XYZ file of C-alpha atoms in Angstrom:
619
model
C -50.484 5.755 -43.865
C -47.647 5.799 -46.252
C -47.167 4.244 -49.298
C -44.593 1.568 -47.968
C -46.980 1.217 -45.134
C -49.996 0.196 -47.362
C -47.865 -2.093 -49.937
C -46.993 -4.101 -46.885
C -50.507 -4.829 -45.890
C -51.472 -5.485 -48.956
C -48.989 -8.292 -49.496
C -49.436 -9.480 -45.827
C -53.099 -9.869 -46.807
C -52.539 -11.770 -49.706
C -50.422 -13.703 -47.624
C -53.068 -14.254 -45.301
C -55.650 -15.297 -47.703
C -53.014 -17.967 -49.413
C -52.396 -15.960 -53.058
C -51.084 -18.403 -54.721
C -48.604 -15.623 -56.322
C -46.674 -15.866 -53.052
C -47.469 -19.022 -51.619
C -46.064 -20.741 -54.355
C -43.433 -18.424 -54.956
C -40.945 -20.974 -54.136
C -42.099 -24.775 -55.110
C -39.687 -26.030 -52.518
C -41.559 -24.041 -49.377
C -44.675 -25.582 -47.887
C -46.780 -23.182 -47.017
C -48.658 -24.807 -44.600
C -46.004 -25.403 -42.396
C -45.614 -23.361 -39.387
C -42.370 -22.521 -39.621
C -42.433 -21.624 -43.526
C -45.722 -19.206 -43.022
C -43.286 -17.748 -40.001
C -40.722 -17.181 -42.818
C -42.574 -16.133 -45.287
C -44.563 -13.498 -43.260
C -40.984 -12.498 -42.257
C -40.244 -12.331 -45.848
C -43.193 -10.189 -46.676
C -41.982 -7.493 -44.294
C -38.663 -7.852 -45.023
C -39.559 -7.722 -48.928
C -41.102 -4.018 -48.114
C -37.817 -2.807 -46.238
C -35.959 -4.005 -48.846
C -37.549 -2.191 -51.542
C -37.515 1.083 -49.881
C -33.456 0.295 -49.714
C -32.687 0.376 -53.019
C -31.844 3.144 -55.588
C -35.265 4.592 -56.171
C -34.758 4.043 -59.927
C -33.925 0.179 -59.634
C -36.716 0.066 -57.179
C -39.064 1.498 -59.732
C -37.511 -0.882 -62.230
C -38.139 -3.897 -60.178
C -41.739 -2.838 -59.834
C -42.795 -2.113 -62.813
C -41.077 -5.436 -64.446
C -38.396 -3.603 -66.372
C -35.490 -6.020 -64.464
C -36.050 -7.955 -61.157
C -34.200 -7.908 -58.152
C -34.049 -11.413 -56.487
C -34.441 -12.416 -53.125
C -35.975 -9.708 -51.935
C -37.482 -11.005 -48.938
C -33.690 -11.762 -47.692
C -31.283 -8.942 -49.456
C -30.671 -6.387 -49.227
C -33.043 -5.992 -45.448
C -30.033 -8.606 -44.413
C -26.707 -8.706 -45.907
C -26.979 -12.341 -47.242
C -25.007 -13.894 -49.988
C -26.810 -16.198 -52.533
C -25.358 -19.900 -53.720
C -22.454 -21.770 -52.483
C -19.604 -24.371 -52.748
C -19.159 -25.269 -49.321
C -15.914 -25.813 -48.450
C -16.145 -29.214 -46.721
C -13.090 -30.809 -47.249
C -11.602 -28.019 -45.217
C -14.146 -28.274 -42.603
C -13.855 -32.027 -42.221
C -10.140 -31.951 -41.867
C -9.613 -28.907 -39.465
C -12.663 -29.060 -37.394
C -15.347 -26.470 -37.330
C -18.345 -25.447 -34.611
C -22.109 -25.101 -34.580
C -23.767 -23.458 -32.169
C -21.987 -24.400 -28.942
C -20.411 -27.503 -30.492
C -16.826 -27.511 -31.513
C -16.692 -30.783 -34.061
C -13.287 -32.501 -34.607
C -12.813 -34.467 -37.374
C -14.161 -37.499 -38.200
C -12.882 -41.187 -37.456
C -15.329 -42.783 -39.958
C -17.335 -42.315 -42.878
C -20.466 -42.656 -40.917
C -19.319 -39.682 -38.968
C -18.402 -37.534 -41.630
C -22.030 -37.865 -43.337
C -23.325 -36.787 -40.171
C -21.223 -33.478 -40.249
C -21.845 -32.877 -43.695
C -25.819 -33.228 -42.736
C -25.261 -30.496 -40.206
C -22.985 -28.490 -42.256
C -25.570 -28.465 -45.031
C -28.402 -27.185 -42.550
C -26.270 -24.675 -40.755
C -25.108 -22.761 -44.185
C -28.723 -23.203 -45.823
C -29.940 -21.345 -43.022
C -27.224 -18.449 -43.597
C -27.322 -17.125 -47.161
C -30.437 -17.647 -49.949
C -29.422 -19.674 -52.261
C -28.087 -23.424 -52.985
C -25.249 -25.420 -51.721
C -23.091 -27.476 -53.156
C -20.800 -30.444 -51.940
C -18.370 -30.834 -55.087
C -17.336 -34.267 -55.468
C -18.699 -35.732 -52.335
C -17.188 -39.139 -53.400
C -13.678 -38.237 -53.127
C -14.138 -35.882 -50.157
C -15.529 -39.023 -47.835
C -13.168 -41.681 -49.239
C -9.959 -40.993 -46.618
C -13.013 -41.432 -44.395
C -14.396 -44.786 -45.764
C -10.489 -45.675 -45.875
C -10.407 -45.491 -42.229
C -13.346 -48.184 -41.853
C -11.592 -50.259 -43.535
C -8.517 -50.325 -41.873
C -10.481 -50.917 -38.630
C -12.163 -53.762 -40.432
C -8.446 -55.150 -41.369
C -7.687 -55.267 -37.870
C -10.382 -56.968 -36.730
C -9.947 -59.201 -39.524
C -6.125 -59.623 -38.794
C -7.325 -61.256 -35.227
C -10.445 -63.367 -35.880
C -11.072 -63.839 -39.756
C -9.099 -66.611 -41.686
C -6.366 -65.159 -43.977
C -7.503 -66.443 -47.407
C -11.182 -64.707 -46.463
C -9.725 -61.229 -44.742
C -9.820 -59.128 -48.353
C -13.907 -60.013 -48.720
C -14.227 -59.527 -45.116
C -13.101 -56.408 -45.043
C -13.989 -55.068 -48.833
C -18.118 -56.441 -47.525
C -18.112 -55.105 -44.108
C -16.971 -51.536 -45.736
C -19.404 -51.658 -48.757
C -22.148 -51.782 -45.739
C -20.746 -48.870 -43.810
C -20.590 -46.868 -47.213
C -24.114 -47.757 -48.184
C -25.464 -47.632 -44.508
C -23.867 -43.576 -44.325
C -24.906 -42.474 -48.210
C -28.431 -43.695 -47.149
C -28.485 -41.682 -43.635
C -27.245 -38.872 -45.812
C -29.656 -38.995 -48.143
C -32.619 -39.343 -45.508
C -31.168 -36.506 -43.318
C -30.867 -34.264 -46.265
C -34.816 -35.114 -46.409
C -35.742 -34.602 -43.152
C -33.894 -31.214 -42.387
C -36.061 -27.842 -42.403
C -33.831 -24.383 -42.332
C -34.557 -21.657 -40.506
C -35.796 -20.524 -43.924
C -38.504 -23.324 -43.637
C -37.631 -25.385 -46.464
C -35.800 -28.725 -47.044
C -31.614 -27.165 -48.287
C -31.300 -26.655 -52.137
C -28.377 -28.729 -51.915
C -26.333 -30.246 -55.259
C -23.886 -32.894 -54.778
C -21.180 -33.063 -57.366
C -19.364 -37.143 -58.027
C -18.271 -39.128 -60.550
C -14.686 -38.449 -61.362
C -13.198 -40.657 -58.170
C -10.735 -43.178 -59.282
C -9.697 -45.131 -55.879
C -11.528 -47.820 -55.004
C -13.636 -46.149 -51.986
C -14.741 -43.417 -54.067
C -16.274 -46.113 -56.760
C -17.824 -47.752 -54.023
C -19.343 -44.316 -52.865
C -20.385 -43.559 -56.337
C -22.684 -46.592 -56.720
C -23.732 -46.104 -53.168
C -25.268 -42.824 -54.352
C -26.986 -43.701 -57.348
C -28.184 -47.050 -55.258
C -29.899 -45.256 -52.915
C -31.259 -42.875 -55.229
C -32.777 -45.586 -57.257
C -34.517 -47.452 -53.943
C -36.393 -44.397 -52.990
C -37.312 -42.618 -50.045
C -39.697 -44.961 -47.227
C -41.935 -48.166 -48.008
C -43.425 -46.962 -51.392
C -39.968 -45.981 -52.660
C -40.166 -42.208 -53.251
C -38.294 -40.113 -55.520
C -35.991 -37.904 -53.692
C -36.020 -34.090 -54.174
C -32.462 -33.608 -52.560
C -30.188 -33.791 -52.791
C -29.539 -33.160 -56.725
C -27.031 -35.116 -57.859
C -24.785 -34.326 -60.579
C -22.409 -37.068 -62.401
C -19.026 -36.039 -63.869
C -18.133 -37.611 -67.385
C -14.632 -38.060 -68.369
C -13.550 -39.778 -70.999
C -10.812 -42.235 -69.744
C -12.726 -42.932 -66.980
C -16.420 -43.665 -66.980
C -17.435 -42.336 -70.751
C -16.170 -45.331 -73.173
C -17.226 -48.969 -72.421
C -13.137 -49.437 -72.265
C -13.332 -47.130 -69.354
C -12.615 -48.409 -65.760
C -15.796 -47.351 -64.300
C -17.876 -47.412 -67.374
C -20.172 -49.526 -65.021
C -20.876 -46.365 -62.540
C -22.067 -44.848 -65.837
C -24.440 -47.488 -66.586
C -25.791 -47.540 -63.534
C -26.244 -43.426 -63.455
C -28.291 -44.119 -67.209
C -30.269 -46.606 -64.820
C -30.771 -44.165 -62.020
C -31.651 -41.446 -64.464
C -34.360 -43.029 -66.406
C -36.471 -44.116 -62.724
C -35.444 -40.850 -60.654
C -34.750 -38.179 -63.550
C -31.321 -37.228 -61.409
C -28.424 -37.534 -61.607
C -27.566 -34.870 -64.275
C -24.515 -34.618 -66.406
C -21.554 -32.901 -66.547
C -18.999 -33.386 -69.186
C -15.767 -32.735 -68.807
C -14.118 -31.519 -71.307
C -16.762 -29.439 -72.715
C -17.401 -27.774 -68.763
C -13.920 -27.146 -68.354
C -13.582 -25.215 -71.815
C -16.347 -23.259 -71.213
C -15.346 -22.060 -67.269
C -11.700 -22.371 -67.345
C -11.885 -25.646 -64.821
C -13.843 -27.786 -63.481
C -16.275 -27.802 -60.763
C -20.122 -28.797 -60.201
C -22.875 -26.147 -59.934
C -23.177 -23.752 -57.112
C -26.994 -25.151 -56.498
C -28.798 -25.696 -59.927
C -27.083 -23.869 -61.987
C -25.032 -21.176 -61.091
C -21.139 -21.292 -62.412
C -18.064 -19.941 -60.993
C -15.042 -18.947 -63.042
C -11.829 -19.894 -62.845
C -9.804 -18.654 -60.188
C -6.292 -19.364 -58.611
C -4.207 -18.817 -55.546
C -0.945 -19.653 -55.739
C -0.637 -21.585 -59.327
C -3.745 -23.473 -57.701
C -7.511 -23.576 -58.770
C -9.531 -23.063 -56.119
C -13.209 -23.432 -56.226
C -14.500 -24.910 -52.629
C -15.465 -21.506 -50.681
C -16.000 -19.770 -53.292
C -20.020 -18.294 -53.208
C -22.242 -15.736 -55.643
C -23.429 -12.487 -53.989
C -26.788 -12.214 -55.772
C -28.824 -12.084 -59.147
C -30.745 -9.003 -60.695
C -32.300 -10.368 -64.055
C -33.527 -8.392 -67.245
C -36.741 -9.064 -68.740
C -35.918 -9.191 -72.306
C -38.850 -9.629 -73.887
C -40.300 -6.159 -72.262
C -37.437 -4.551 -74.326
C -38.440 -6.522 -77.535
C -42.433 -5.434 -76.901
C -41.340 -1.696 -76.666
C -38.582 -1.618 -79.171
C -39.408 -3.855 -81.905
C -36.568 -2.753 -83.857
C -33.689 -4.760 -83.741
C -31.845 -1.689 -83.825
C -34.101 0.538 -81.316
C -33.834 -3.119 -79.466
C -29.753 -2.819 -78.661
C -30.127 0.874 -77.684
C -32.613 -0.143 -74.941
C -31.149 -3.102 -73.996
C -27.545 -0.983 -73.228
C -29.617 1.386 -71.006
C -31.363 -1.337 -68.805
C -28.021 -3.167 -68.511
C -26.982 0.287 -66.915
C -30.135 -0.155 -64.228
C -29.159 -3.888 -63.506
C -25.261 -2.635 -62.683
C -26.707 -0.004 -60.693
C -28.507 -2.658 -58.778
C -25.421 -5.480 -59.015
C -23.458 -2.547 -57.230
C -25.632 -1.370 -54.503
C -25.829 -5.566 -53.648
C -22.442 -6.052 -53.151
C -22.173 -2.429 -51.393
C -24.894 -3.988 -48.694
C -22.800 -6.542 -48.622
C -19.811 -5.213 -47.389
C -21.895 -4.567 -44.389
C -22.125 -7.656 -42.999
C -19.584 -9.076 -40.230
C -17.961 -12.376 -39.768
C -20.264 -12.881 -36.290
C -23.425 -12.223 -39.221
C -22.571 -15.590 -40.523
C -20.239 -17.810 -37.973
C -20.573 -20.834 -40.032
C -19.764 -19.522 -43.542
C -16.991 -16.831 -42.381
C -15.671 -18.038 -39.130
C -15.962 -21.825 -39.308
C -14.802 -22.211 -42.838
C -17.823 -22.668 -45.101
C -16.432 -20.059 -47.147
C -12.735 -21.515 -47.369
C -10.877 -18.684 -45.439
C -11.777 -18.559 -41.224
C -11.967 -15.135 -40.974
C -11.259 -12.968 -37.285
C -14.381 -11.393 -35.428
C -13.219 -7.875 -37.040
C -12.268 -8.738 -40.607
C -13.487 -7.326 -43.705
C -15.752 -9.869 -45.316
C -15.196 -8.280 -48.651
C -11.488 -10.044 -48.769
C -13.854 -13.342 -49.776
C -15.380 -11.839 -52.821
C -13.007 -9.608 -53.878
C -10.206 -10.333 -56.513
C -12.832 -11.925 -58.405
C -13.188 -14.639 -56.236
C -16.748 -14.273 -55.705
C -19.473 -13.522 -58.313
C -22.660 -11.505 -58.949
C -24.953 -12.772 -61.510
C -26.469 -10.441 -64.517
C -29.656 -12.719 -65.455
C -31.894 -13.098 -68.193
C -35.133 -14.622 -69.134
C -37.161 -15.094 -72.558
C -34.852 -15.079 -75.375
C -37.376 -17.203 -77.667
C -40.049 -14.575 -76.540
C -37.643 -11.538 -78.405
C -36.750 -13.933 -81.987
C -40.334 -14.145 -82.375
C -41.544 -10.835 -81.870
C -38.845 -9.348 -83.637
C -38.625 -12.518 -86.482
C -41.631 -14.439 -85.715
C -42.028 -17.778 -83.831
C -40.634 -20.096 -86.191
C -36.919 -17.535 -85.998
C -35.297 -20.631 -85.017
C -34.438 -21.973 -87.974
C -33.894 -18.136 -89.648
C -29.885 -17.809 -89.708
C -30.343 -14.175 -89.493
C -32.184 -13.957 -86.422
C -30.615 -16.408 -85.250
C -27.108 -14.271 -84.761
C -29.062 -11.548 -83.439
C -30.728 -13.225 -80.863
C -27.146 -14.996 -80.260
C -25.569 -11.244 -79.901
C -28.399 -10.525 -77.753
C -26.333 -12.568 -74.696
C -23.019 -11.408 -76.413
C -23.894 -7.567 -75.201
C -24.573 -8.700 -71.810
C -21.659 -10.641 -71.578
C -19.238 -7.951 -73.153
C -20.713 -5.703 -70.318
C -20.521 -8.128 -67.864
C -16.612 -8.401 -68.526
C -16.284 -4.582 -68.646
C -17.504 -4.541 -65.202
C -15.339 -7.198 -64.230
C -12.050 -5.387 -64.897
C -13.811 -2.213 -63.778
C -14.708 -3.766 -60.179
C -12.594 -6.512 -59.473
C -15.761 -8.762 -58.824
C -16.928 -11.308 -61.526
C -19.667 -10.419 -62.965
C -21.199 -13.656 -64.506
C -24.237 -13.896 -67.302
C -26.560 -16.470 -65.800
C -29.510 -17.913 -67.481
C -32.474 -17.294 -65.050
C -33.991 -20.385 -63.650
C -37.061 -18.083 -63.050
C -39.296 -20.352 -61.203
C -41.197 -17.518 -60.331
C -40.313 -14.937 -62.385
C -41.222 -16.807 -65.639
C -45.314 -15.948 -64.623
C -44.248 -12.602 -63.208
C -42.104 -10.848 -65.633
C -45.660 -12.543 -68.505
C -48.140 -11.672 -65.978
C -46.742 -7.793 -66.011
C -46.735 -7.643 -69.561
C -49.733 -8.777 -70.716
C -51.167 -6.625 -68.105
C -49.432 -3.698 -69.669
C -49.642 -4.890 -73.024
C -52.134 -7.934 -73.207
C -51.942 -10.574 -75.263
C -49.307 -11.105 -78.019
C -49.180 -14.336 -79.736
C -46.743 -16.612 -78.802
C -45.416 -14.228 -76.434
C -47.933 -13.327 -72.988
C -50.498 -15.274 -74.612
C -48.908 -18.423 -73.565
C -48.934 -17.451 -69.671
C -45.179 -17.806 -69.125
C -41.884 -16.822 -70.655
C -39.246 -18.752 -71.578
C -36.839 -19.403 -69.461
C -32.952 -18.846 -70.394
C -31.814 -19.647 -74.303
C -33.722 -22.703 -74.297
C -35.769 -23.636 -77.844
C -39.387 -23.668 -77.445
C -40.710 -26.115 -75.516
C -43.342 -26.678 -77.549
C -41.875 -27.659 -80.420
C -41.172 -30.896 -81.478
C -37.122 -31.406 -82.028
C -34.984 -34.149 -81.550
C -32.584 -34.328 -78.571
C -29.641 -33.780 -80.828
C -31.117 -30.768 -82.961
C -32.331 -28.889 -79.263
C -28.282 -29.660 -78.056
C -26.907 -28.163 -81.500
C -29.380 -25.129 -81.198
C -28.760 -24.264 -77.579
C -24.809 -24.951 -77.471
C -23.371 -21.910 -78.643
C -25.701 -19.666 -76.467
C -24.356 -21.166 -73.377
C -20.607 -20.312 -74.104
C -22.088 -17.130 -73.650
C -24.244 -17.496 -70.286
C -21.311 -19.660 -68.294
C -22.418 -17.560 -65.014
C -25.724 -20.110 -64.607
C -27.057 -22.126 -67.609
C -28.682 -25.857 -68.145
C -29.912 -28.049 -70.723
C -32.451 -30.597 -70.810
C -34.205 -32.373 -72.934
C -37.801 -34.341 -72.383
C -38.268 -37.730 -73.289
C -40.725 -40.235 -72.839
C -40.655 -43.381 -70.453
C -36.855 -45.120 -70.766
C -36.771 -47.167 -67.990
C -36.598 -49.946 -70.957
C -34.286 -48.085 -73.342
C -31.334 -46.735 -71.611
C -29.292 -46.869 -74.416
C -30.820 -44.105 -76.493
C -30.547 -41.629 -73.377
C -26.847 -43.165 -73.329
C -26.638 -41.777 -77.142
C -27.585 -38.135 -76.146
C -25.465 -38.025 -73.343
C -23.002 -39.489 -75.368
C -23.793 -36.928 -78.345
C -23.657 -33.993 -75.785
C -20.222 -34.620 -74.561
C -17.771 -32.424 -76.583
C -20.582 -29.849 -77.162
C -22.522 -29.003 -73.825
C -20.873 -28.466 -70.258
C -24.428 -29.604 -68.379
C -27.413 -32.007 -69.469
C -30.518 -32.879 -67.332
C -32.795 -35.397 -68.156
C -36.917 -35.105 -68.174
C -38.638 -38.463 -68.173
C -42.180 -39.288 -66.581
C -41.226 -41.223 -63.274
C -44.925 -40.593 -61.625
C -46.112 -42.787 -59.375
C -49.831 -43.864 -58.156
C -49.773 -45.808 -54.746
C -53.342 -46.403 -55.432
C -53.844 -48.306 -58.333
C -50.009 -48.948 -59.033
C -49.809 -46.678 -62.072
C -46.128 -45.544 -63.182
C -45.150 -43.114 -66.037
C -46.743 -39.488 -66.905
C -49.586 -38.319 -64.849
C -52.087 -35.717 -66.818
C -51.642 -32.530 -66.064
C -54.838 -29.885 -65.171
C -55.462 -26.339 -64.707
C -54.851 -27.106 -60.705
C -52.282 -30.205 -60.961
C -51.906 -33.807 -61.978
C -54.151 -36.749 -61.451
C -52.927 -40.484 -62.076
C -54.369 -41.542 -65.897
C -55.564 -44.422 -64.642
C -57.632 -44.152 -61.661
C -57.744 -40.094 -61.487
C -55.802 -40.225 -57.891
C -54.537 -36.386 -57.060
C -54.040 -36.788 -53.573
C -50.719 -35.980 -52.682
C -50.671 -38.245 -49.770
C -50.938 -41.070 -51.924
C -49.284 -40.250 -55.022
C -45.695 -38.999 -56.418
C -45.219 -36.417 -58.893
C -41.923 -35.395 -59.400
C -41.374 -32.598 -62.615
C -38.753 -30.489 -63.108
C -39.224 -27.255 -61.436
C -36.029 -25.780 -63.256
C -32.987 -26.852 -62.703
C -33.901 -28.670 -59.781
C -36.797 -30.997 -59.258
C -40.127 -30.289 -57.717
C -43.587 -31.731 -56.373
C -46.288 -29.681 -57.383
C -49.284 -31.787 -55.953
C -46.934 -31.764 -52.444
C -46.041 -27.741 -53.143
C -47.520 -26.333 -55.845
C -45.902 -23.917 -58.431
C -47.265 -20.683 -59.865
C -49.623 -20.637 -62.561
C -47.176 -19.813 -65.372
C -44.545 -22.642 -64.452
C -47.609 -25.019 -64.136
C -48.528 -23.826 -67.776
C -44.588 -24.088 -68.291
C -44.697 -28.026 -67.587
C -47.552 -28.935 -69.029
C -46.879 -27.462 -72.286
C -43.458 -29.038 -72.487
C -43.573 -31.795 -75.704
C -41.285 -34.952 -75.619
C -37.541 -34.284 -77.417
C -38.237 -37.231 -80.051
C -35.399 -38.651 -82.136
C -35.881 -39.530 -85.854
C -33.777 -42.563 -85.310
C -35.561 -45.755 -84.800
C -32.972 -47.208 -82.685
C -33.034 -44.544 -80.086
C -36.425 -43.106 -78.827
């Protein structure tokens, strides 16, 4: 048997016997599902192929933990491209076809839900990675508009004159609420081909015209009522508020109200998360909402005009830092060894878009044909004419920058001005390179903080295999993920935003901030004073709060966490069926008694301390 040959069994047995390694690879995958164990055994062979594709010196690099090639279980065995922003106002207005369906465009907001539901599931079950709907609330208000003017009709014939406005303005609140609500619960109910629910993102918030408020509160509404009887926290879709000052940031701000009720949806459901305007646009050139999570595209134009719907990333290889830092202690010896590995990861960047350029518009109908991906290409066009020009991007990641200040300045090299800068030039040098290869290629090469879901227990798991334990580095069971301050550190909302802010002007390919806080279901106002704070400094702000529930004794707030899970404080409930955990995965939510996580993002979570202010009046 050949090598290939016996790697592949080997990971099919683990798969058989439920490692937890790759069953809970992906905390949005339930692997006892059918049609996910289907994938995921598809995965495993797929995985194998994949590796014996690549350059055999980014193979080798993948496998011994020097960078890590993602996705393998899709690309490069299948030319698939990663996250999205699905171009659905295009596909709403001009039509598009599933399957053996050709879909005209909608008459009613109802409708267009419905086609966004089946848009979402067709292109999750094309390409890897997230999707995004970019504000969702002013893409369905021509379609609410409609409703209403049937309403007006009806109300021009049988409702008195003086009563037609409320009429109408009532009877189109209800078809708004009635089709965010079916949205939402589709969204929930839909399993890819991939066997898992879509990582989809909706973007909102910035709508001025009366339908689009109405479809803004209509979100966060349903968000805060919850899923079924016992009022469930939804997992998807993420949902991302827009600030703007002028419109919703200032309590002199039309729709300062739609903020208030976001802080109120926030501090019961964790979402929606923020984006500020101002700061965003600065940082990215315009301004759009994530592709998934996390992941940023740049500016781009055509014709004078920005264009960001249909635009899509091509794939992530990610650098584990603190590998370099272990070997190379040096800062010096450190730069010269992070140059060379940057070379591996552009080697690997290069052969993914090459296997790329292999796929066909028939590959993909929905994203190439039927306008997913803005431009409707012909059966025998070059798919490269979509990414090219810089109008796609490829991501350069990186995990465990705390991990590399303290073994090079020690764990406290926060607060050290000197290692501070290095660290800082550390995602400089990437994204100087990153640029170089830009005008070099004509693609965008992007610097993306790693959500490593996974890869924050593989890259540690390596290393302290190789290395074994280093204090506050693979002692701790995970790495790091991105530039974020150590979790385990007590700091005050404000003092993590100041601390993290200039590393993301620096990582606008993929980055997030959060910051945990305890219950504030009764304090909105001091999570309205961070986001508040945050505005002219960071582009993107989640929130962590403890929103557990126990169905059986009533509990709500933090469950405790253990080596295996949580279990309700009160009555010591873990059963999933009757509880709701809900923790931030990343930069998307999770349920690990539902679908458990790896060991080191379980570790991750639980070792995460609350962001407390020093101010009285806030936390």
């Amino acid at each position: 048997m050949t090598t290939q040959t016996n790697n592949l069994q080997e990971s099919l047995n683990r798969l058989i016997n439920k490692s937890p390694e790759i069953i809970h690879e992906n905390a949005n995958k339930d692997a006892d599902v059918f049609n996910t164990l289907r994938d995921l055994t598809a995965g495993t062979v797929a995985k194998s192929i994949g590796l014996d594709m690549l350059p055999e010196h980014v193979r080798l690099a993948h496998e011994n933990g020097d960078i890590h090639f993602h996705d393998l279980d899709y690309h490069p065995y299948m030319p698939m491209t990663n996250c999205c922003l699905i171009d659905i106002p295009g596909m709403l207005k001009s039509g598009f076809k599933i399957g053996n369906a050709t879909v005209a465009t909608p008459k009613s907001i109802q409708t267009a839900a419905a086609q966004i539901a089946q848009i979402i599931a067709s292109v999750a079950s094309s390409q890897y990675g997230g999707c995004s709907v970019d504000r969702i609330d002013e893409v369905l208000s021509p379609y609410a508009e409609l409703n209403a003017m049937k309403h007006r009709k009806v109300a021009q014939q049988f409702i008195a004159e003086t009563e037609r406005d409320t009429y109408v303005h009532q009877m189109t609140a209800k078809d708004i609420n009635d089709a965010i609500q079916s949205l939402e619960y589709e969204i929930n109910t839909l399993y890819t081909s991939n066997g898992q629910t879509p990582f989809v993102t909706f973007g909102f918030g910035l709508g001025t015209d009366d339908f689009s408020v109405m479809i803004q509160r209509a979100i966060l509404n349903t968000r805060i009522q919850g899923l079924g009887t016992q009022g469930a926290t939804a997992i998807f879709p993420k949902l991302v508020f827009s600030l703007k000052d002028g419109i919703n940031l200032k309590a002199t701000d039309p729709n300062y109200d739609v903020k208030q009720l976001a802080l109120e949806c926030a501090t019961k459901r964790m979402y929606p998360d923020i984006l500020n305007y101002q700061a965003l646009t600065n940082m990215i050139g315009d301004f759009k909402a994530p592709m998934g999570c996390r992941s940023f595209l740049s500016a781009y134009e055509e014709n004078g005009e920005f264009i960001n719907n249909g635009r899509f990333n091509l794939g992530v290889v990610t650098l584990n830092l603190p590998r370099i830092a272990i070997m190379h202690p040096r800062a010096e010896n450190f730069m010269t060894e992070l140059k060379h590995r940057l070379e591996i990861v552009r080697d690997a960047c290069l052969f993914r878009i090459k296997r790329l350029k292999d796929a066909t518009p028939q590959n993909a109908p929905i994203l190439y044909q039927y306008g997913a991906f803005g431009k409707r290409l012909n059966v025998n066009d070059d798919i490269s004419k979509l990414f090219l020009n810089r109008r796609g991007t490829i991501s350069i990641g990186y995990i465990g920058l705390y991990e590399v200040g303290a073994l090079l300045f020690g764990p406290d090299w926060e607060k050290n001005n000197e290692a501070y800068e290095f660290v800082l030039n550390i995602l400089k040098t990437i994204k100087h390179f990153a640029d170089a290869l830009t005008e070099l290629h004509d693609i965008q090469f992007s610097v993306y903080g790693t959500p490593s879901e996974s890869l924050t227990d593989r890259f540690c798991r390596l290393d302290f295999e190789r290395f074994g334990a280093i204090p506050n580095v693979t002692d701790k069971g995970y790495y790091t993920n991105s530039f974020h301050y150590d979790i385990r550190k007590k700091v005050t909302p404000f003092e993590k935003i100041d601390f993290e802010k200039d590393f993301a002007q620096y990582s606008t390919g993929g980055f997030i901030h959060y910051c945990e806080y305890p219950s504030l279901v009764h304090n909105p106002e001091a999570l309205e004073a961070v986001w508040d704070y945050a505005y002219s400094r960071v582009g993107y702000l989640g929130t962590n709060t403890p929103i557990d529930q126990c169905y059986t004794c009533g509990y709500t707030g933090e469950f405790r966490p253990t080596a295996a899970g949580y279990t309700c404080p009160e009555c010591g409930n873990s059963d999933p069926d009757t509880t709701d955990v809900v923790k931030r995965t990343c930069g998307y939510l999770g349920q690990p008694l539902k679908r458990p996580m790896v060991k080191g993002r379980q570790i991750e979570i639980s070792s995460r301390v609350k962001h407390m202010s020093t101010r009285d009046d806030l936390l």
